[in-house]
PDB file of C-alpha atoms in Angstrom:
ATOM      1  CA  UNK A1051     114.326-111.778 -11.916  1.00  0.00           C
ATOM      2  CA  UNK A1052     116.059-111.041  -7.808  1.00  0.00           C
ATOM      3  CA  UNK A1053     118.890-108.586  -7.565  1.00  0.00           C
ATOM      4  CA  UNK A1054     120.527-111.302  -5.039  1.00  0.00           C
ATOM      5  CA  UNK A1055     119.875-114.554  -6.114  1.00  0.00           C
ATOM      6  CA  UNK A1056     123.976-115.638  -5.724  1.00  0.00           C
ATOM      7  CA  UNK A1057     124.969-117.916  -9.485  1.00  0.00           C
ATOM      8  CA  UNK A1058     122.787-115.672 -11.505  1.00  0.00           C
ATOM      9  CA  UNK A1059     124.275-112.307 -13.374  1.00  0.00           C
ATOM     10  CA  UNK A1060     122.381-109.365 -11.422  1.00  0.00           C
ATOM     11  CA  UNK A1061     120.694-106.453 -13.481  1.00  0.00           C
ATOM     12  CA  UNK A1062     119.884-104.366 -10.857  1.00  0.00           C
ATOM     13  CA  UNK A1063     122.586-103.321  -7.658  1.00  0.00           C
ATOM     14  CA  UNK A1064     122.089-102.540  -3.672  1.00  0.00           C
ATOM     15  CA  UNK A1065     123.592 -99.099  -2.978  1.00  0.00           C
ATOM     16  CA  UNK A1066     126.541-101.727  -1.506  1.00  0.00           C
ATOM     17  CA  UNK A1067     127.093-103.392  -4.527  1.00  0.00           C
ATOM     18  CA  UNK A1068     127.565-100.211  -6.406  1.00  0.00           C
ATOM     19  CA  UNK A1069     129.558 -99.300  -3.291  1.00  0.00           C
ATOM     20  CA  UNK A1070     131.509-102.352  -3.722  1.00  0.00           C
ATOM     21  CA  UNK A1071     132.060-102.992  -7.410  1.00  0.00           C
ATOM     22  CA  UNK A1072     132.895 -98.936  -7.948  1.00  0.00           C
ATOM     23  CA  UNK A1073     134.989 -97.144  -5.241  1.00  0.00           C
ATOM     24  CA  UNK A1074     133.093 -94.987  -4.909  1.00  0.00           C
ATOM     25  CA  UNK A1075     131.416 -94.347  -0.522  1.00  0.00           C
ATOM     26  CA  UNK A1076     127.484 -94.522  -0.016  1.00  0.00           C
ATOM     27  CA  UNK A1077     127.490 -90.871   0.519  1.00  0.00           C
ATOM     28  CA  UNK A1078     128.982 -90.324  -2.354  1.00  0.00           C
ATOM     29  CA  UNK A1079     126.334 -92.212  -4.338  1.00  0.00           C
ATOM     30  CA  UNK A1080     123.930 -90.339  -2.544  1.00  0.00           C
ATOM     31  CA  UNK A1081     124.992 -87.061  -2.761  1.00  0.00           C
ATOM     32  CA  UNK A1082     125.118 -87.956  -6.796  1.00  0.00           C
ATOM     33  CA  UNK A1083     122.042 -89.004  -6.644  1.00  0.00           C
ATOM     34  CA  UNK A1084     121.228 -86.047  -4.423  1.00  0.00           C
ATOM     35  CA  UNK A1085     122.513 -83.509  -7.711  1.00  0.00           C
ATOM     36  CA  UNK A1086     120.812 -85.649 -10.230  1.00  0.00           C
ATOM     37  CA  UNK A1087     123.943 -87.929 -11.825  1.00  0.00           C
ATOM     38  CA  UNK A1088     122.177 -91.050 -11.022  1.00  0.00           C
ATOM     39  CA  UNK A1089     119.346 -92.889 -10.410  1.00  0.00           C
ATOM     40  CA  UNK A1090     118.184 -95.238  -7.934  1.00  0.00           C
ATOM     41  CA  UNK A1091     114.747 -96.066  -7.016  1.00  0.00           C
ATOM     42  CA  UNK A1092     112.843 -97.695  -3.975  1.00  0.00           C
ATOM     43  CA  UNK A1093     112.112-102.143  -3.426  1.00  0.00           C
ATOM     44  CA  UNK A1094     108.730-102.330  -1.700  1.00  0.00           C
ATOM     45  CA  UNK A1095     111.141-102.853   1.192  1.00  0.00           C
ATOM     46  CA  UNK A1096     112.058 -99.217   0.727  1.00  0.00           C
ATOM     47  CA  UNK A1097     115.722-100.319  -0.113  1.00  0.00           C
ATOM     48  CA  UNK A1098     117.416 -98.061  -2.846  1.00  0.00           C
ATOM     49  CA  UNK A1099     118.245-100.037  -6.578  1.00  0.00           C
ATOM     50  CA  UNK A1100     120.735 -99.426  -8.817  1.00  0.00           C
ATOM     51  CA  UNK A1101     120.343-100.647 -13.050  1.00  0.00           C
ATOM     52  CA  UNK A1102     123.508-101.764 -13.013  1.00  0.00           C
ATOM     53  CA  UNK A1103     124.426 -99.149 -16.414  1.00  0.00           C
ATOM     54  CA  UNK A1104     124.980 -96.705 -12.829  1.00  0.00           C
ATOM     55  CA  UNK A1105     128.314 -98.258 -12.549  1.00  0.00           C
ATOM     56  CA  UNK A1106     129.306 -97.158 -16.318  1.00  0.00           C
ATOM     57  CA  UNK A1107     127.373 -93.331 -15.030  1.00  0.00           C
ATOM     58  CA  UNK A1108     129.267 -92.979 -11.252  1.00  0.00           C
ATOM     59  CA  UNK A1109     133.239 -93.825 -13.342  1.00  0.00           C
ATOM     60  CA  UNK A1110     132.055 -90.934 -15.546  1.00  0.00           C
ATOM     61  CA  UNK A1111     131.499 -88.885 -13.078  1.00  0.00           C
ATOM     62  CA  UNK A1112     134.661 -90.282 -11.321  1.00  0.00           C
ATOM     63  CA  UNK A1113     137.448 -89.644 -13.781  1.00  0.00           C
ATOM     64  CA  UNK A1114     135.621 -85.772 -14.458  1.00  0.00           C
ATOM     65  CA  UNK A1115     137.011 -85.429 -11.011  1.00  0.00           C
ATOM     66  CA  UNK A1116     140.032 -86.607 -11.624  1.00  0.00           C
ATOM     67  CA  UNK A1117     140.280 -84.239 -14.793  1.00  0.00           C
ATOM     68  CA  UNK A1118     139.000 -81.009 -12.410  1.00  0.00           C
ATOM     69  CA  UNK A1119     135.365 -80.974 -14.517  1.00  0.00           C
ATOM     70  CA  UNK A1120     133.260 -79.260 -11.381  1.00  0.00           C
ATOM     71  CA  UNK A1121     130.312 -81.201 -11.355  1.00  0.00           C
ATOM     72  CA  UNK A1122     127.114 -79.626 -12.450  1.00  0.00           C
ATOM     73  CA  UNK A1123     129.176 -79.896 -15.400  1.00  0.00           C
ATOM     74  CA  UNK A1124     128.995 -83.137 -15.616  1.00  0.00           C
ATOM     75  CA  UNK A1125     125.208 -82.654 -14.886  1.00  0.00           C
ATOM     76  CA  UNK A1126     124.975 -80.454 -18.401  1.00  0.00           C
ATOM     77  CA  UNK A1127     127.110 -83.071 -19.947  1.00  0.00           C
ATOM     78  CA  UNK A1128     124.287 -86.001 -18.307  1.00  0.00           C
ATOM     79  CA  UNK A1129     121.624 -84.409 -19.707  1.00  0.00           C
ATOM     80  CA  UNK A1130     122.100 -85.515 -23.003  1.00  0.00           C
ATOM     81  CA  UNK A1131     122.884 -88.639 -22.867  1.00  0.00           C
ATOM     82  CA  UNK A1132     119.694 -90.379 -24.038  1.00  0.00           C
ATOM     83  CA  UNK A1133     117.499 -91.215 -21.139  1.00  0.00           C
ATOM     84  CA  UNK A1134     117.022 -94.653 -20.628  1.00  0.00           C
ATOM     85  CA  UNK A1135     119.534 -96.601 -21.822  1.00  0.00           C
ATOM     86  CA  UNK A1136     123.294 -96.521 -20.588  1.00  0.00           C
ATOM     87  CA  UNK A1137     126.129 -94.417 -22.023  1.00  0.00           C
ATOM     88  CA  UNK A1138     127.937 -95.693 -24.687  1.00  0.00           C
ATOM     89  CA  UNK A1139     131.503 -95.419 -26.192  1.00  0.00           C
ATOM     90  CA  UNK A1140     130.206 -92.899 -28.911  1.00  0.00           C
ATOM     91  CA  UNK A1141     128.668 -91.437 -26.359  1.00  0.00           C
ATOM     92  CA  UNK A1142     132.018 -91.331 -24.068  1.00  0.00           C
ATOM     93  CA  UNK A1143     133.693 -89.982 -27.160  1.00  0.00           C
ATOM     94  CA  UNK A1144     131.160 -86.443 -26.954  1.00  0.00           C
ATOM     95  CA  UNK A1145     131.424 -86.080 -23.374  1.00  0.00           C
ATOM     96  CA  UNK A1146     135.094 -85.974 -23.669  1.00  0.00           C
ATOM     97  CA  UNK A1147     135.097 -83.520 -26.799  1.00  0.00           C
ATOM     98  CA  UNK A1148     132.782 -81.005 -24.302  1.00  0.00           C
ATOM     99  CA  UNK A1149     135.668 -81.208 -21.874  1.00  0.00           C
ATOM    100  CA  UNK A1150     138.385 -81.203 -24.140  1.00  0.00           C
ATOM    101  CA  UNK A1151     139.147 -77.361 -24.440  1.00  0.00           C
ATOM    102  CA  UNK A1152     137.593 -75.929 -21.428  1.00  0.00           C
ATOM    103  CA  UNK A1153     140.305 -78.749 -20.045  1.00  0.00           C
ATOM    104  CA  UNK A1154     143.057 -77.696 -22.509  1.00  0.00           C
ATOM    105  CA  UNK A1155     142.838 -73.947 -21.414  1.00  0.00           C
ATOM    106  CA  UNK A1156     142.794 -74.934 -17.663  1.00  0.00           C
ATOM    107  CA  UNK A1157     145.828 -77.004 -18.693  1.00  0.00           C
ATOM    108  CA  UNK A1158     147.401 -73.087 -20.836  1.00  0.00           C
ATOM    109  CA  UNK A1159     147.250 -71.074 -17.578  1.00  0.00           C
ATOM    110  CA  UNK A1160     148.370 -73.483 -15.363  1.00  0.00           C
ATOM    111  CA  UNK A1161     150.750 -74.242 -17.671  1.00  0.00           C
ATOM    112  CA  UNK A1162     151.851 -70.042 -16.969  1.00  0.00           C
ATOM    113  CA  UNK A1163     151.328 -69.835 -13.902  1.00  0.00           C
ATOM    114  CA  UNK A1164     154.025 -72.011 -13.266  1.00  0.00           C
ATOM    115  CA  UNK A1165     156.530 -70.584 -15.138  1.00  0.00           C
ATOM    116  CA  UNK A1166     155.221 -66.834 -13.464  1.00  0.00           C
ATOM    117  CA  UNK A1167     155.273 -68.388 -10.269  1.00  0.00           C
ATOM    118  CA  UNK A1168     159.260 -67.986  -8.647  1.00  0.00           C
ATOM    119  CA  UNK A1169     157.852 -64.543  -9.438  1.00  0.00           C
ATOM    120  CA  UNK A1170     156.179 -64.253  -6.678  1.00  0.00           C
ATOM    121  CA  UNK A1171     156.089 -64.404  -3.040  1.00  0.00           C
ATOM    122  CA  UNK A1172     152.597 -65.845  -1.236  1.00  0.00           C
ATOM    123  CA  UNK A1173     151.737 -62.413  -0.244  1.00  0.00           C
ATOM    124  CA  UNK A1174     148.279 -62.797  -0.969  1.00  0.00           C
ATOM    125  CA  UNK A1175     149.174 -58.746  -1.116  1.00  0.00           C
ATOM    126  CA  UNK A1176     146.955 -58.113  -5.167  1.00  0.00           C
ATOM    127  CA  UNK A1177     148.108 -55.033  -5.276  1.00  0.00           C
ATOM    128  CA  UNK A1178     151.256 -54.815  -7.476  1.00  0.00           C
ATOM    129  CA  UNK A1179     151.180 -53.212  -9.840  1.00  0.00           C
ATOM    130  CA  UNK A1180     154.003 -55.862 -10.904  1.00  0.00           C
ATOM    131  CA  UNK A1181     151.949 -58.729  -9.985  1.00  0.00           C
ATOM    132  CA  UNK A1182     151.635 -61.185 -12.920  1.00  0.00           C
ATOM    133  CA  UNK A1183     150.016 -63.756 -11.876  1.00  0.00           C
ATOM    134  CA  UNK A1184     146.809 -62.060  -9.204  1.00  0.00           C
ATOM    135  CA  UNK A1185     146.792 -58.599 -10.907  1.00  0.00           C
ATOM    136  CA  UNK A1186     148.238 -57.684 -13.816  1.00  0.00           C
ATOM    137  CA  UNK A1187     148.252 -54.189 -14.803  1.00  0.00           C
ATOM    138  CA  UNK A1188     147.049 -53.288 -11.807  1.00  0.00           C
ATOM    139  CA  UNK A1189     143.687 -53.155 -12.435  1.00  0.00           C
ATOM    140  CA  UNK A1190     142.467 -54.297  -9.317  1.00  0.00           C
ATOM    141  CA  UNK A1191     143.854 -51.194  -7.601  1.00  0.00           C
ATOM    142  CA  UNK A1192     140.660 -49.218  -9.342  1.00  0.00           C
ATOM    143  CA  UNK A1193     138.708 -51.880  -6.562  1.00  0.00           C
ATOM    144  CA  UNK A1194     139.601 -50.036  -3.725  1.00  0.00           C
ATOM    145  CA  UNK A1195     142.650 -51.621  -1.496  1.00  0.00           C
ATOM    146  CA  UNK A1196     142.935 -54.797  -0.169  1.00  0.00           C
ATOM    147  CA  UNK A1197     142.250 -57.783  -1.283  1.00  0.00           C
ATOM    148  CA  UNK A1198     140.341 -58.374  -4.932  1.00  0.00           C
ATOM    149  CA  UNK A1199     139.746 -61.425  -7.524  1.00  0.00           C
ATOM    150  CA  UNK A1200     140.656 -61.690 -10.694  1.00  0.00           C
ATOM    151  CA  UNK A1201     140.859 -63.705 -13.309  1.00  0.00           C
ATOM    152  CA  UNK A1202     145.197 -64.020 -13.900  1.00  0.00           C
ATOM    153  CA  UNK A1203     143.688 -65.153 -17.626  1.00  0.00           C
ATOM    154  CA  UNK A1204     142.552 -62.177 -18.124  1.00  0.00           C
ATOM    155  CA  UNK A1205     145.275 -60.026 -19.226  1.00  0.00           C
ATOM    156  CA  UNK A1206     145.947 -56.532 -20.017  1.00  0.00           C
ATOM    157  CA  UNK A1207     145.525 -55.884 -23.978  1.00  0.00           C
TER     158      UNK A1207
END
């Protein structure tokens, strides 16, 4: 069936149709494709075509991104899905269960940061021994002067 026949149930979508239906820019769809998150093929006129199930994948990508899930993690999760079929509700349950612990950890970290924020003036010094946000227990002092990176979840034990 021709994907562009009006009044018929289309099983193939153009990049513009996917963009319109998903609310995602064409450039973002091209980016997702370059990262292996979605797939298309080229018709005889060398135009991209997508299976309708790409709409579900794009929806999952957008929901995951709103939750702060990195694209690399989304890609890894998609690799676990069976090839050639639309993601099901059960597939979504499995994906979201994998992300739940990561989200719970992120929420706990953000809550801890929020609760300690009043003691921070945001100076960026990272060398104060008393900075509970970025330099607990002054661990960064051993790495030399100046700003240093430290995961704020790492606490003195």
